[in-house]
Short mmCIF file of C-alpha atoms in Angstrom, two decimals:
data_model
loop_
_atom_site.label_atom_id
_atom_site.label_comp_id
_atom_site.label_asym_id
_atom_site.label_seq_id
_atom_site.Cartn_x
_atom_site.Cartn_y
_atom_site.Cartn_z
CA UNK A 1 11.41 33.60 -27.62
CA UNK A 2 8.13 34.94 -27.78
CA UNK A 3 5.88 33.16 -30.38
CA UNK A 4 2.45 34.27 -31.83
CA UNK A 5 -0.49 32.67 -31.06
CA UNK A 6 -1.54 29.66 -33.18
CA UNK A 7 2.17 29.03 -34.09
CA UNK A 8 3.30 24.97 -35.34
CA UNK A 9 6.47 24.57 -35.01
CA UNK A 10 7.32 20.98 -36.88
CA UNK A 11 10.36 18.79 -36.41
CA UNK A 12 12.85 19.43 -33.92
CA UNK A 13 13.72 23.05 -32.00
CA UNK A 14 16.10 24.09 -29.81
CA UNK A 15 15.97 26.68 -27.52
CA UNK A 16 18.90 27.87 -25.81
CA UNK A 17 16.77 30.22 -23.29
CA UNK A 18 13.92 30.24 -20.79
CA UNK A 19 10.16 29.41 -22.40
CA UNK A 20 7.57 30.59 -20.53
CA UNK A 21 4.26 28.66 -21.22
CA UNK A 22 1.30 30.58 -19.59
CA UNK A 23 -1.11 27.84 -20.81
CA UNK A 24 -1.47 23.86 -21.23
CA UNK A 25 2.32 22.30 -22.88
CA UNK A 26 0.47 19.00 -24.73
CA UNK A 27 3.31 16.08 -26.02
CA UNK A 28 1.38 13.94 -28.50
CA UNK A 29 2.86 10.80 -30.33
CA UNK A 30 5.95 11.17 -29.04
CA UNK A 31 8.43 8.05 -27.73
CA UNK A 32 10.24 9.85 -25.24
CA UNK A 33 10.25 12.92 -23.26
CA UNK A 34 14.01 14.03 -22.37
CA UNK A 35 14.75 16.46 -19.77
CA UNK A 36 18.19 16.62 -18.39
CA UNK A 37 18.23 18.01 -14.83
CA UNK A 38 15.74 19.27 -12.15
CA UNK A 39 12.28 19.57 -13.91
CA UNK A 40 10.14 22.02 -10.47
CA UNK A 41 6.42 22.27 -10.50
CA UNK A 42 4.76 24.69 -8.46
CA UNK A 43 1.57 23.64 -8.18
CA UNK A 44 1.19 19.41 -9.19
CA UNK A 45 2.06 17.02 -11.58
CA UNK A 46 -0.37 15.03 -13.09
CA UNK A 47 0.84 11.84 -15.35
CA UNK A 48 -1.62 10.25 -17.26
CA UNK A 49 -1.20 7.32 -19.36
CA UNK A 50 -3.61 6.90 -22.13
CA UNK A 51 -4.91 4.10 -23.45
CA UNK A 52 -1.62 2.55 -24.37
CA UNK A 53 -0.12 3.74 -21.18
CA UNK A 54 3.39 5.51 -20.19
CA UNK A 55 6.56 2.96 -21.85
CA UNK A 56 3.90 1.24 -23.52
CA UNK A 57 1.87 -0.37 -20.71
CA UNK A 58 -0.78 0.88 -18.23
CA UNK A 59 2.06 1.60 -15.56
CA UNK A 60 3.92 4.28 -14.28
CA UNK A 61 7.28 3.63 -14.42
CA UNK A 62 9.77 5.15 -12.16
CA UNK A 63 14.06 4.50 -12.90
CA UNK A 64 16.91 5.52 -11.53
CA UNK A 65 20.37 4.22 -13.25
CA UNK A 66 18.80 2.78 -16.21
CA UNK A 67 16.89 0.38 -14.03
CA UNK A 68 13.78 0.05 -12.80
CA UNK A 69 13.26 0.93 -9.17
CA UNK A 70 9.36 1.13 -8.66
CA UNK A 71 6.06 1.15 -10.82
CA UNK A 72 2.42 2.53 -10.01
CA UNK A 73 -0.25 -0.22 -12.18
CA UNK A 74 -3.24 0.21 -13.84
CA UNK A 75 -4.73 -0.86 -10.68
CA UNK A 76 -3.15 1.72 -8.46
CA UNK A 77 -0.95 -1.06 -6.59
CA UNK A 78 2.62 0.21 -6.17
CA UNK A 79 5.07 -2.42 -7.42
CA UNK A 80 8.92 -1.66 -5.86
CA UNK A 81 11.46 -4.54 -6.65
CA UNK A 82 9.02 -6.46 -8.57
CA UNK A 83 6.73 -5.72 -12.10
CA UNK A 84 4.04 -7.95 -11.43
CA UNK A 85 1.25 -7.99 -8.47
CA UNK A 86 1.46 -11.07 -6.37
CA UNK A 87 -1.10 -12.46 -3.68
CA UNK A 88 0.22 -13.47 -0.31
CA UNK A 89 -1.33 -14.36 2.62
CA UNK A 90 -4.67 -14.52 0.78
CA UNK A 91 -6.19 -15.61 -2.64
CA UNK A 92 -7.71 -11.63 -2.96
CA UNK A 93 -4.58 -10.35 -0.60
CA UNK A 94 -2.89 -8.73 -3.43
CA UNK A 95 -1.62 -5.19 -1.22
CA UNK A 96 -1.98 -1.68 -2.57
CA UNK A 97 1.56 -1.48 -1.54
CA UNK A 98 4.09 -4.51 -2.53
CA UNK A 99 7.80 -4.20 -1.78
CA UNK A 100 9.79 -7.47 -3.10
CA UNK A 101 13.99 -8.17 -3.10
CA UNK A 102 16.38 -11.11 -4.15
CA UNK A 103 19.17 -9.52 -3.07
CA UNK A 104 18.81 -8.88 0.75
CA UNK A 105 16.22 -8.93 3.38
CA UNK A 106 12.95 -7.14 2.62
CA UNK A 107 12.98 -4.29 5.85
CA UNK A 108 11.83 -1.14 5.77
CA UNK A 109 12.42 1.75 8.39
CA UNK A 110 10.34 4.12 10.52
CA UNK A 111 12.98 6.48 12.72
CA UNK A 112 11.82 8.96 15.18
CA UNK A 113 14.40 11.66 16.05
CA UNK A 114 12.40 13.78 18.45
CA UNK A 115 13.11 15.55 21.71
CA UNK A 116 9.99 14.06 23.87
CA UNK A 117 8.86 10.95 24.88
CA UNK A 118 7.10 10.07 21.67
CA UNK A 119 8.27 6.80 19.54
CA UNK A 120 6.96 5.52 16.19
CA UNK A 121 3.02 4.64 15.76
CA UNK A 122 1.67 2.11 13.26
CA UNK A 123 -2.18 2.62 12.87
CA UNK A 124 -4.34 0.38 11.39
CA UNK A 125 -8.05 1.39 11.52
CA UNK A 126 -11.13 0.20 10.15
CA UNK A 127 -14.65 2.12 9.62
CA UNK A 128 -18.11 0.31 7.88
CA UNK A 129 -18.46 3.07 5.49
CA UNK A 130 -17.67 2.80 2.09
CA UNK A 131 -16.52 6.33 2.18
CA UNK A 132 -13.40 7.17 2.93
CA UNK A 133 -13.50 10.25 5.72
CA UNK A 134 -17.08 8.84 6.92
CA UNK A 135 -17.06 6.79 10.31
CA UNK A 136 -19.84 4.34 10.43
CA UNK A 137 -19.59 2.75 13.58
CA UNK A 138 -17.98 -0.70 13.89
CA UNK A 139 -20.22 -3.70 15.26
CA UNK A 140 -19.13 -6.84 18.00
CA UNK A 141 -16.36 -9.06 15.99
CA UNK A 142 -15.52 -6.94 13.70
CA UNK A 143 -12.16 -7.89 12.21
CA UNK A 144 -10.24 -3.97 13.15
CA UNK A 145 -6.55 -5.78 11.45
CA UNK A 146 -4.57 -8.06 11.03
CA UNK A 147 -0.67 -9.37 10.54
CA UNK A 148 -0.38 -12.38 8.72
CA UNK A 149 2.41 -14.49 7.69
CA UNK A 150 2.90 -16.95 4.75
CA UNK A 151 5.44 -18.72 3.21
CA UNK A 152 5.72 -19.85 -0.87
CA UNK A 153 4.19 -23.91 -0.73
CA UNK A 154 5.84 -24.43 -4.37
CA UNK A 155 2.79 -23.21 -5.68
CA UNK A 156 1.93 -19.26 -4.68
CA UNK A 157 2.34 -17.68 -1.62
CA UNK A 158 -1.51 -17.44 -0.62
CA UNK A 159 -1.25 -19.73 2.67
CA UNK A 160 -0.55 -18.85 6.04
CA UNK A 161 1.55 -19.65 8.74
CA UNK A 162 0.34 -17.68 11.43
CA UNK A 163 -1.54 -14.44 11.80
CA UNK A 164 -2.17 -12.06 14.64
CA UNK A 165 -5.67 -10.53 14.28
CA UNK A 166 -7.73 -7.50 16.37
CA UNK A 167 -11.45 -7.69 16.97
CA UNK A 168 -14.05 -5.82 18.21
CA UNK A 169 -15.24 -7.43 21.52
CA UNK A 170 -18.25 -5.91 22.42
CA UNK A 171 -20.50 -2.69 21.46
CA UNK A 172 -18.60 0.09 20.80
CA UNK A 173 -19.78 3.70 20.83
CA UNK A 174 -18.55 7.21 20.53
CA UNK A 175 -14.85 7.19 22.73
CA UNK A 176 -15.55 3.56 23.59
CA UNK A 177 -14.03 0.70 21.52
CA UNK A 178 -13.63 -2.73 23.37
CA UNK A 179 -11.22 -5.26 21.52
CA UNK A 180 -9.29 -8.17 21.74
CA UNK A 181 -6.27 -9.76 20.17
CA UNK A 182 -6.31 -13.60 18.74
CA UNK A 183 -3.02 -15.24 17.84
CA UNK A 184 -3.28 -17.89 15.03
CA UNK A 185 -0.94 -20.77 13.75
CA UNK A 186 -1.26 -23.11 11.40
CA UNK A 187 -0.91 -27.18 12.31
CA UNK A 188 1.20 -29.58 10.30
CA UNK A 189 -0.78 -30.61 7.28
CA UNK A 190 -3.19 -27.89 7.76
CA UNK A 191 -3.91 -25.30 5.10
CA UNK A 192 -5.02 -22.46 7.72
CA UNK A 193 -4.09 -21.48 11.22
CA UNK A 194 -5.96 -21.75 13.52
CA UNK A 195 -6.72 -19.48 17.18
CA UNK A 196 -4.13 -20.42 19.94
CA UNK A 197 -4.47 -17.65 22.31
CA UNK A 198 -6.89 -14.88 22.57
CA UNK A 199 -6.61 -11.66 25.04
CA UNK A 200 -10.43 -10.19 25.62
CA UNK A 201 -11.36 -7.24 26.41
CA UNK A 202 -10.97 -7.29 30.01
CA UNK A 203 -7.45 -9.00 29.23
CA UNK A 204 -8.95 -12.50 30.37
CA UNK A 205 -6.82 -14.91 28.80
CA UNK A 206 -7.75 -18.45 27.03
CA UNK A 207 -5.13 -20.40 25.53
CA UNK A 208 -6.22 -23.33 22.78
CA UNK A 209 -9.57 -22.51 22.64
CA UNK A 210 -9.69 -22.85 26.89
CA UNK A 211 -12.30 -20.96 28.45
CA UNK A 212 -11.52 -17.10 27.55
CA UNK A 213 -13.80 -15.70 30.45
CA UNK A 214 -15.32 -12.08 30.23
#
């Protein structure tokens, strides 16, 4: 149908056909919004919860089956298998990205199917600008990343077991970036781990805190 401009329509319609909407479609106070099948948008989508959020929080909800299957917070973090942020590995080490289970292991996947040489890459990179897209050059021990592991100590899940950590060893410049890898474990009755082998730059080797070379 082709309405004037300026029309209200009140209570409930029902339209049978196609409605074209060359302008902004606004849903205020409403509990729900129910659309059966493949809803296509050519150019974005942009979900906004106000100030009393999307299903009456500050979250983005996302279900499949009547169930909840993941959840973008107020904070940005997204939550999949699990409604509430958590800390692990760290009392501030509450990821941007937080997958949880109960009824398997946690895994996840990265498959390439390629006709080359080429196999899967996980990058982890690091830059002293507070920009992101600006590259303000790294200094000498610079922490570049890190793996760390910890397991639930009745209490949270904050302390670790071991971690495996990349520095920068050395001055780096433009196409030059010397590092090193540290592994950590953590001692019996210890809270932290602690460095039990380190590879330097040069790929000396120093084993419980032995003399690493140059």
């Amino acid at each position: 149908p082709n309405f004037p401009l300026g029309i209200t329509v009140a209570g409930v319609s029902t339209l049978g056909g196609n409605v074209s909407i060359g302008g902004t479609l606004t849903y205020e106070d409403v509990t729900n919004v129910d659309s059966i099948g493949v809803v296509t948008a050519r150019s974005g989508v942009d979900i906004t919860g106000a100030s009393a959020g999307v299903n009456g929080s500050s979250n983005l909800i996302l279900k499949t089956g009547g169930s909840e299957r993941s959840r973008i917070d107020s904070s940005g973090r997204l939550l999949i298998g699990s409604t509430d942020s958590m800390n692990v590995g760290s009392a501030t080490g509450d990821g941007l990205i937080q997958i949880s289970r109960t009824n398997a292991r946690v895994s996840q996947s990265w498959n390439a199917f390629t006709a080359d040489g080429g196999g899967v890459v996980i990058s982890l990179g690091k830059s002293r600008s507070a920009t992101p897209g600006n590259y303000d050059i790294v200094q000498n021990n610079d922490e570049i990343g890190a793996i760390r592991f910890a397991g639930a100590d009745g209490t949270d899940l904050v302390t670790q077991a071991a971690k495996i950590t990349s520095f920068v060893d050395g001055t780096p410049g433009a196409n030059d970036m010397p590092g090193r890898l540290e592994f950590h474990t953590t001692a019996d009755g210890a809270a932290g781990p602690t460095e039990r082998l380190r590879i330097t730059k040069n790929g000396a080797i120093g084993i419980a805190g032995a003399n690493y070379g140059t």
